[in-house]
Each structure stands twice: as structure tokens, then as C-alpha cells.
Short mmCIF file of C-alpha atoms in Angstrom, two decimals:
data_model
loop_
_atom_site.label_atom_id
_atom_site.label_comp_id
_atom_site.label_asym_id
_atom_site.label_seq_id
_atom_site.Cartn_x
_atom_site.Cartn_y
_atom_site.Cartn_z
CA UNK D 1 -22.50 -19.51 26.99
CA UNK D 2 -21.34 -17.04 29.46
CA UNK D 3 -19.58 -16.49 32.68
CA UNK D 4 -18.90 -14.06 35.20
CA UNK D 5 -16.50 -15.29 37.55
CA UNK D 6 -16.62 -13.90 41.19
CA UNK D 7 -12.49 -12.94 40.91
CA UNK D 8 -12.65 -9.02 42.62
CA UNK D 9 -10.06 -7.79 39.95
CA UNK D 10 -12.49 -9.00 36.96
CA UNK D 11 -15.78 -8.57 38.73
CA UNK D 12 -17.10 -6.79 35.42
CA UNK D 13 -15.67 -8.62 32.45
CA UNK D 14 -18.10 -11.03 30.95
CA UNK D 15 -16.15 -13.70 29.23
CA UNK D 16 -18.01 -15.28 26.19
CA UNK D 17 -17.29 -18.71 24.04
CA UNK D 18 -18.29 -20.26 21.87
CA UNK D 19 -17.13 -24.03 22.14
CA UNK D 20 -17.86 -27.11 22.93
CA UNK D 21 -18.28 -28.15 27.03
CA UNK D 22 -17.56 -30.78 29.38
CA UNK D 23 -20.82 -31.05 31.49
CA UNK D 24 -18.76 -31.70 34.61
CA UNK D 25 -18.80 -27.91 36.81
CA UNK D 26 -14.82 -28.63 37.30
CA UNK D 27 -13.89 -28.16 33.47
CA UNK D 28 -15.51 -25.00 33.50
CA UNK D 29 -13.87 -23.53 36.30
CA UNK D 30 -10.58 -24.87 34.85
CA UNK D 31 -11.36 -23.29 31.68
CA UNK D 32 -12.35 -19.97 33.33
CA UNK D 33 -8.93 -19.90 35.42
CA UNK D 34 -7.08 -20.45 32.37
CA UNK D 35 -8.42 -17.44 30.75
CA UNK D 36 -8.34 -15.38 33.67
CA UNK D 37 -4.51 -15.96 34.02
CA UNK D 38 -4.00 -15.36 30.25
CA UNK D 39 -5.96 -12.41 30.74
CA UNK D 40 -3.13 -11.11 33.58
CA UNK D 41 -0.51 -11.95 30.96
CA UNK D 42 -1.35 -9.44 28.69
CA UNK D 43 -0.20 -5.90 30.44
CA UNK D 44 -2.46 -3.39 28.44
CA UNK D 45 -6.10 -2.17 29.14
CA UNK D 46 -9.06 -3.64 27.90
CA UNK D 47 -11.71 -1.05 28.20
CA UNK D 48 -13.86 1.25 26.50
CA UNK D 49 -11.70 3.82 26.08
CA UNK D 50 -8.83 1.56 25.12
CA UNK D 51 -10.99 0.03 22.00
CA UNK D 52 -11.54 3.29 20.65
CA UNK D 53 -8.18 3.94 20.96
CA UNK D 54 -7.43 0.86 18.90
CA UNK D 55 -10.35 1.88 16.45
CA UNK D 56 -8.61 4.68 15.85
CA UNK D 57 -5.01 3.50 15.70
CA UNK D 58 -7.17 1.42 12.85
CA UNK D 59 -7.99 4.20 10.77
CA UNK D 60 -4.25 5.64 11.18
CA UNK D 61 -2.63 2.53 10.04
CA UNK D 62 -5.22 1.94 7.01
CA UNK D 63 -4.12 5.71 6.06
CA UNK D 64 -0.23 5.30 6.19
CA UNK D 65 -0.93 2.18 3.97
CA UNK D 66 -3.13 4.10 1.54
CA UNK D 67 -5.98 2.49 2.19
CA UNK D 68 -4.78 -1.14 2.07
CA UNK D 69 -5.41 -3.78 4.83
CA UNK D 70 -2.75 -6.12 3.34
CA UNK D 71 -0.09 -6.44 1.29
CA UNK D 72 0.03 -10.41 0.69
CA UNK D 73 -0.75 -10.78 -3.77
CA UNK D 74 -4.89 -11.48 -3.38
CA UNK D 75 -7.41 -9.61 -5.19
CA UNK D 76 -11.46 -9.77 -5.85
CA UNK D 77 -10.39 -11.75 -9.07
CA UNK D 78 -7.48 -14.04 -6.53
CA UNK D 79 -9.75 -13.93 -3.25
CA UNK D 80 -8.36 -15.64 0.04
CA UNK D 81 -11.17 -18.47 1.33
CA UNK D 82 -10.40 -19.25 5.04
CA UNK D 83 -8.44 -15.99 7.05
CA UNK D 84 -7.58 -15.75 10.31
CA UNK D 85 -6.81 -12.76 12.20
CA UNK D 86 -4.28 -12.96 15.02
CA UNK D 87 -5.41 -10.43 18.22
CA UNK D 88 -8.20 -9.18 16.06
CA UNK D 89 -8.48 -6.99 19.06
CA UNK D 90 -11.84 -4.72 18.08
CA UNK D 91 -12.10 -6.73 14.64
CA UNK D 92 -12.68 -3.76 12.44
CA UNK D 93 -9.45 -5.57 10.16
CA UNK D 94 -11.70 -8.93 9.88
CA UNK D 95 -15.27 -6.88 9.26
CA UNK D 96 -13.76 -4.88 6.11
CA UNK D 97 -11.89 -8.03 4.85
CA UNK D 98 -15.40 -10.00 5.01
CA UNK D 99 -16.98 -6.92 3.32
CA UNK D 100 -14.22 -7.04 0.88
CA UNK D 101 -13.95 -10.77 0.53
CA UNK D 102 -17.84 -12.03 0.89
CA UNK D 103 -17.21 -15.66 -0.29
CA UNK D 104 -14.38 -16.02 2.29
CA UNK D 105 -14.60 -17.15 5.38
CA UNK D 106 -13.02 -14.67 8.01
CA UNK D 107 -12.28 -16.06 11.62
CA UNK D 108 -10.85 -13.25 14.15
CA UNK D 109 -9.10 -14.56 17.76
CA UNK D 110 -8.40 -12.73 20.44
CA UNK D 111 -8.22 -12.69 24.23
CA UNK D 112 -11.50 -10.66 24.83
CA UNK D 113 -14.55 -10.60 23.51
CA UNK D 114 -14.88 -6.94 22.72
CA UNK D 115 -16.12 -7.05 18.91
CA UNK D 116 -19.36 -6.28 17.76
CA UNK D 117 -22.37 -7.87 17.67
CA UNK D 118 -23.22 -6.94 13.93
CA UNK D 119 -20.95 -8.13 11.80
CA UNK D 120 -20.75 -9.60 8.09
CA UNK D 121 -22.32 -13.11 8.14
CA UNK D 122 -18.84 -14.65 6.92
CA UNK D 123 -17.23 -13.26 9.66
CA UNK D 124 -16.81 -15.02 13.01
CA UNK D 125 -15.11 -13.93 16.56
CA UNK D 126 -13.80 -16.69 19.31
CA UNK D 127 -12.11 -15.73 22.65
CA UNK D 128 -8.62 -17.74 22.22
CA UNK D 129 -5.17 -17.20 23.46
CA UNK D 130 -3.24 -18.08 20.28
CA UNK D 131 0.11 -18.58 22.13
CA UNK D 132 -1.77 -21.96 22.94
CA UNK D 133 -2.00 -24.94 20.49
CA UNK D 134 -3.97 -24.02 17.74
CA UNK D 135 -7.26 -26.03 17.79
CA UNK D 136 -7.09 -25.76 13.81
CA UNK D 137 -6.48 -28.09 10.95
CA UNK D 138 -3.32 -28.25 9.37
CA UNK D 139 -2.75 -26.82 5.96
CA UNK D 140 -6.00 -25.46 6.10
CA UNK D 141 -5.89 -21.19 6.18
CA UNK D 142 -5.20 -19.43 3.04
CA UNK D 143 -4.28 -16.42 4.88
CA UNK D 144 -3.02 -15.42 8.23
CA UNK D 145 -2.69 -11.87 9.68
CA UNK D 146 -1.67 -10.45 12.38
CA UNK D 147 -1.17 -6.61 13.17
CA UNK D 148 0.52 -4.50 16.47
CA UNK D 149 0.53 -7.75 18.93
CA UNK D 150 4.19 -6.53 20.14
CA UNK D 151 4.13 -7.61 23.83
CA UNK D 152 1.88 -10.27 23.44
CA UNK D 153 4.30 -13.07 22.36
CA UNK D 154 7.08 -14.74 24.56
CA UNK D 155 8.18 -16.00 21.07
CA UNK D 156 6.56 -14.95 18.53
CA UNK D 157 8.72 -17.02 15.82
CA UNK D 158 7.39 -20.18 17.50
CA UNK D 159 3.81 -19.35 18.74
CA UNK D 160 2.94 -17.97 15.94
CA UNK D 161 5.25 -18.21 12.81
CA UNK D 162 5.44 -21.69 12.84
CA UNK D 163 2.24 -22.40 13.51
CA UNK D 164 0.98 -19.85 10.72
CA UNK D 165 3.32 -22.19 8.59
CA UNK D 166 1.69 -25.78 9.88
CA UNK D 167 -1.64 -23.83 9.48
CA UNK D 168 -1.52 -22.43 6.18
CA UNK D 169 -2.17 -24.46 3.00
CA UNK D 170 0.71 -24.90 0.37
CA UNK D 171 0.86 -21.54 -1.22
CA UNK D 172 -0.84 -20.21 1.93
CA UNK D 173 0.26 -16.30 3.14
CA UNK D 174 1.19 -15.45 6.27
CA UNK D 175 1.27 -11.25 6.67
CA UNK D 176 3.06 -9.44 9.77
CA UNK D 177 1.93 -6.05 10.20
CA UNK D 178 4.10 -4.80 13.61
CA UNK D 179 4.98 -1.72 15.02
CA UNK D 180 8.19 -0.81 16.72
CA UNK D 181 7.61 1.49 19.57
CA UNK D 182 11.38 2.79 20.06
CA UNK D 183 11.90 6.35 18.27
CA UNK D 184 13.77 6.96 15.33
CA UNK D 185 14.92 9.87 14.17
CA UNK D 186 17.56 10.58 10.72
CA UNK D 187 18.72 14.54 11.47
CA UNK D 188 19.91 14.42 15.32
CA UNK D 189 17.37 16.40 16.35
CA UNK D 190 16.33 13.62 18.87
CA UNK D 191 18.72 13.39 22.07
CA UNK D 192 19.38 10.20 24.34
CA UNK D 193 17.04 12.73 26.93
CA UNK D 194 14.13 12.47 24.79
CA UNK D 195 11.77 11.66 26.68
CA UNK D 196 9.81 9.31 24.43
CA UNK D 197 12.88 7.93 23.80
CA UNK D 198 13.64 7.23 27.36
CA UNK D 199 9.78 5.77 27.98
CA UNK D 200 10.07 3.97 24.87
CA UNK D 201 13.49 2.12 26.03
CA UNK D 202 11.92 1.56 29.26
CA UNK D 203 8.94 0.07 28.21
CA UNK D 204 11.30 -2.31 26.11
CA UNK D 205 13.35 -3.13 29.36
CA UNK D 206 9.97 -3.81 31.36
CA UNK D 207 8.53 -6.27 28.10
CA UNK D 208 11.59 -8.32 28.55
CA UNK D 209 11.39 -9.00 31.84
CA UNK D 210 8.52 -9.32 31.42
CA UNK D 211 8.93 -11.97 28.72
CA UNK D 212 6.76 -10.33 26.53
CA UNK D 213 8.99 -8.61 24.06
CA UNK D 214 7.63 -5.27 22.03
CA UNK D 215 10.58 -4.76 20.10
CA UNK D 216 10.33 -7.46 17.45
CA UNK D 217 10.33 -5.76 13.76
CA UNK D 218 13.60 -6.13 12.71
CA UNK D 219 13.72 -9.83 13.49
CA UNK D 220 10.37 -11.10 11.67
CA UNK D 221 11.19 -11.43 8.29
CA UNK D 222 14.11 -13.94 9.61
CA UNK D 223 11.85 -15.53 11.44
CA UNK D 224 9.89 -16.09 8.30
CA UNK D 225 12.14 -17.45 6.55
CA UNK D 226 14.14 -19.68 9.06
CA UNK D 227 10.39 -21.12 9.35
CA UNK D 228 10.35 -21.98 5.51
CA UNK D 229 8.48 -19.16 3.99
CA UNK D 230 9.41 -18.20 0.95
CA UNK D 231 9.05 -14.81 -1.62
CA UNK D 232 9.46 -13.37 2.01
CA UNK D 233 9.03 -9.29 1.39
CA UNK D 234 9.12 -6.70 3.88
CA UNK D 235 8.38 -3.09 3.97
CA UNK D 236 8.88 -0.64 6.52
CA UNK D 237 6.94 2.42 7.16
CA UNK D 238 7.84 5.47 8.51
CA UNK D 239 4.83 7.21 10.87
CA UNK D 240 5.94 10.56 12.24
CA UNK D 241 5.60 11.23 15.69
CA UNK D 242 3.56 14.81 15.84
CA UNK D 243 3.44 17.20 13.57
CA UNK D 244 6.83 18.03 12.23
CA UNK D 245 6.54 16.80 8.46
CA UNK D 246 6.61 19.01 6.21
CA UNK D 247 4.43 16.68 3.66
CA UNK D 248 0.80 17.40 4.39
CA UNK D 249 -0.20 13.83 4.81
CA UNK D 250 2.46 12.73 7.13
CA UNK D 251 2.02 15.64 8.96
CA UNK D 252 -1.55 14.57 9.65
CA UNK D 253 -0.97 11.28 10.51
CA UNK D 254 1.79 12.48 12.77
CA UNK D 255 -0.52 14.59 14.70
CA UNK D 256 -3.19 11.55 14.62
CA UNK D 257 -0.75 9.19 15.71
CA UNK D 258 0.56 11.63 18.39
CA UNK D 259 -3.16 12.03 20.45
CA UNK D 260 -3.98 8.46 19.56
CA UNK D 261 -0.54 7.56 21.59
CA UNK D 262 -0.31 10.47 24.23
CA UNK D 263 -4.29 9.11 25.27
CA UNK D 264 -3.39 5.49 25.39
CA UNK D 265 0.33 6.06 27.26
CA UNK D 266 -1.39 6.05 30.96
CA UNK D 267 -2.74 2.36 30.26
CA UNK D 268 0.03 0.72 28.11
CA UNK D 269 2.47 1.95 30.76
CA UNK D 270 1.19 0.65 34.54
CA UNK D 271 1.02 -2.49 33.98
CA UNK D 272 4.38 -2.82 32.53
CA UNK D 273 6.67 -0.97 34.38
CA UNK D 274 5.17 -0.97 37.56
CA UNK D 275 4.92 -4.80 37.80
CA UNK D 276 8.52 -5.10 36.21
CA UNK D 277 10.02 -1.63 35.61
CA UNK D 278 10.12 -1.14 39.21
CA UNK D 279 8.52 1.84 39.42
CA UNK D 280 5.40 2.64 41.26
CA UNK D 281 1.92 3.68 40.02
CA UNK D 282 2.16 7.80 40.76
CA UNK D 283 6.06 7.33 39.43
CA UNK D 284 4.72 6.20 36.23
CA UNK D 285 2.22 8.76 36.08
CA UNK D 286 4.22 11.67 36.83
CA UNK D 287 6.86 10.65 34.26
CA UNK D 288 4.03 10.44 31.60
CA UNK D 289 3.68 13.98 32.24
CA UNK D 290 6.70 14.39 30.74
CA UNK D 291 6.79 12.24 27.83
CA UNK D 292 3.47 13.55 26.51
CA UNK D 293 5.01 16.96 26.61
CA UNK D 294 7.89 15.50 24.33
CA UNK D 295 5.95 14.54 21.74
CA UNK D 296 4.18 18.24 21.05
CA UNK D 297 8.35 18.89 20.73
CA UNK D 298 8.24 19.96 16.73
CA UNK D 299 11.63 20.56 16.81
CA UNK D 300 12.29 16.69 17.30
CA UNK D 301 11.87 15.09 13.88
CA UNK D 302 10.65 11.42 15.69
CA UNK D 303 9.15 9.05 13.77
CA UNK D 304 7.97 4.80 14.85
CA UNK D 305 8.51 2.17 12.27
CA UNK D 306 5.74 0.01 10.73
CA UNK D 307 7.41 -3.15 9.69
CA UNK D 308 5.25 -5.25 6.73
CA UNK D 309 6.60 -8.45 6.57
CA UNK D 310 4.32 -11.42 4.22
CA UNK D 311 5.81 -14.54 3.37
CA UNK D 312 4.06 -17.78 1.17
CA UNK D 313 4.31 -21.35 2.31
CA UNK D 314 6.08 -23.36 -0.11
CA UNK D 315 3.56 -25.50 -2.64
CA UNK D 316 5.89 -28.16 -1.85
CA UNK D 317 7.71 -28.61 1.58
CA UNK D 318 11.19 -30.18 1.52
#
């Protein structure tokens, strides 16, 4: 079934579901306003040009992780059967693990309905804000993923973690894949006037007042565990920001990761710190300027961190 609602600001965004309806006209247009105002929750673009972004910010992350989509112990031979993908976003993540996984059943959620049409017949897509309550059975995924939803969550340790814990079976997995946006660098060659470094802190400032935090890696393996997962692991990634690596493959993905970020910074930015970093659309802009010019800086040995955090649901809960 689908809707276009008359709202000016959305007067092109088809919204599509799949779910079961009141007949009354009311419970539509309640359901419709619900979605619309998660829809002005969430402070990034939604367009074209920002899902080929993601797309590619895909293929980056799949190469800084050697290929792998997930790091949580299954295997042709040890196969999940029921996923779900947290803010599947494009879905490429839930198309190759249907193509890997054929005899599981892959469900992808998101806030927009911007995957594609043809996809793997064990793969499904359904418009869903999962900081809502989950509409799922308990104990009944065998896998739960989520990757880069910073600044979607107001808590992410009790919209999500938890629920991934009521949600999963015993001996279920539950797999974090989350960038941290703020700069790092190890030699001093990055200064407090960096200015990625100064966007990047800004952007954090903005997401909090925003109460929707984007700097959230080094607190999710807690999380995990103050949940009740157990065999929690975490790994954390280094991905270079340009191309200042001396190691041929991170220098790559460095320079990937640099025009897959300069393109995107225009959209991720507005929303945020105009609406709540005080700052007004041309300000925004015209500070871009510079921090797109920082990050050609090769001098400045940057990098982001990609924290990998998977945890198991105890076979038997306490």
C-alpha cells in the first residue's frame, strides 16, 4: 500500500508498508504522521545521491574488513536462520547475507524505503523506526546487526541492546558495527585547529543536543555486557582519513573514505548544526569549505575508528 501525504516538506517521498491496516481513514493518517515525525528525527539526507554515498561507504567498510560482513562465529556449515538488520539503510548488507546465507531468512528495517526492488527471495525490507517497540517475537532472531546508525539512537543501550537481547534466541548474536566520527591521530601531527577535528567536535555537540548521540563506540561493548551478553569481543579499526598511509591498502581506503566523506559533509551537516549548532545554513556551508580542504592535508596523519563489538545471549538467562 502506498501514500503520498500532501506535507510541502515531503511532497516527493513515497512512503511504502507493508502491514496490516485499520480500515478506518483516521489510523492511516495517524500512522502517516508518525512516520513523518520520525522521519524529521533523523538529521541526514535521504536522497539519491546520499544512497550512493552509503553504497559506497558499503564497499569501503567490506574492504577495511577484508571482505567480511560480520564477525559474530557463523559459517555456511553454522548458518544464522532468522537476521535482522538494524537501519539497513540501502540493504546491500542484507542482499549479500541472503546470497551468502540462502536458507536464512534475512529481514532489513529502516526508516525509508529506499532498497531495491530485486532482491534475493529470502530477503525482505519493512519501513520501521526500531527505536519503537519491536513488533517481533521474543527469543526468536539468531542474529542481529546493525552498522554506522550513530545519531540515530537517543539510547542506543536501551532501544536497541536490550531489545536485541529480548529478541535474540538463547545463544543468539547480536553484532555492532559503529563508526566514531571524531579524528584520531597517534604522531601530533593533528592540531586542536584541525579543521575536521573542529567539525567533527561540533557535529558531536549538535547530536547531543540534539539527543541523538554520534559518539557512541567506546561505550557499546559495556553496554553489551551490562545487558547480559556474554563472550562480548570487540575490535577496533583504524580507517585513515586521505591518503597519508604509507601501506598501499590503507592508503586507498583513505583516499576512498576521504571523497566518500568530503561528498556527503554538505548533507550530514545542515540539519545538525543548523537546527542545534546554532549556526545558519550559508555558515555551515562556508565552514565546509574549509574542512574539506583539511582532509587533502597529507601532512595530518588522521584516521576514524571502526568499533566491532558482537556479543551472544546466554543459553541460559539467570
Amino acid at each position: 500500500m502506498t501514500f503520498l501525504p500532501s506535507n510541502g516538506g515531503l511532497h516527493d517521498f513515497q512512503f511504502t508498508f507493508e502491514t496490516y491496516l485499520d480500515s478506518s481513514s483516521q489510523k492511516i493518517e495517524a500512522d502517516v504522521s508518525i512516520l513523518i515525525n520520525q522521519i524529521y528525527s533523523y538529521h541526514y539526507p535521504n536522497d539519491p545521491t546520499e544512497t550512493e554515498r552509503l553504497d559506497d561507504q558499503y564497499e569501503i567498510a567490506k574492504e577495511l574488513m577484508e571482505g567480511r560482513n560480520y564477525f559474530a562465529p557463523f559459517s555456511r556449515k553454522s548458518p544464522p536462520r532468522k537476521v535482522l538488520d538494524i537501519g539497513t539503510g540501502t540493504g546491500t548488507w542484507a542482499i549479500d547475507m541472503g546470497d551468502e546465507f540462502p536458507e536464512a531468512e534475512i529481514v532489513g528495517t529502516d526508516l525509508s524505503p529506499v532498497q531495491p526492488d530485486l532482491v534475493p527471495p529470502n530477503v525482505r525490507f519493512f519501513v520501521e523506526d526500531s527505536s519503537d517497540e519491536w513488533i517481533y517475537p521474543t527469543n526468536y532472531f539468531d542474529y542481529i546487526h546493525t552498522r554506522y546508525t550513530l545519531g540515530c539512537w537517543s539510547d542506543m543501550k536501551s532501544q536497541i541492546i536490550q531489545r536485541a537481547f529480548d529478541h535474540l534466541k538463547p545463544g543468539g548474536w547480536l553484532e555492532c558495527q559503529e563508526l566514531n566520527v571524531l579524528p584520531v591521530c597517534e604522531d601530533g601531527s593533528m592540531t586542536d585547529d584541525y579543521k575536521l577535528l573542529q567539525w567533527a567536535r561540533d557535529m558531536d555537540t549538535a547530536s547531543r543536543a540534539s539527543d541523538r548521540q554520534l559518539v557512541i563506540g567506546d561505550d557499546i561493548k559495556q553496554w553489551l555486557e551490562e545487558v547480559g551478553f556474554v563472550d562480548v569481543q570487540q575490535m577496533v579499526l583504524k580507517l585513515p582519513v586521505g591518503g597519508w598511509a604509507r601501506e598501499p591498502r590503507l592508503k586507498h581506503l583513505g583516499m576512498l573514505w576521504q571523497r566518500n566523506l568530503s561528498g556527503g559533509l554538505g548533507g550530514l551537516s545542515v540539519g545538525l548544526l543548523h537546527r542545534f549548532g546554532g549556526k545558519t545554513i550559508e555558515q555551515v556551508e562556508v565552514d565546509l569549505v574549509g574542512v574539506r580542504n583539511s582532509m587533502f592535508d597529507r601532512n595530518v596523519h588522521a584516521y576514524m575508528k571502526i568499533y566491532i563489538v558482537w556479543g551472544r545471549k546466554p543459553d541460559v538467562i539467570s
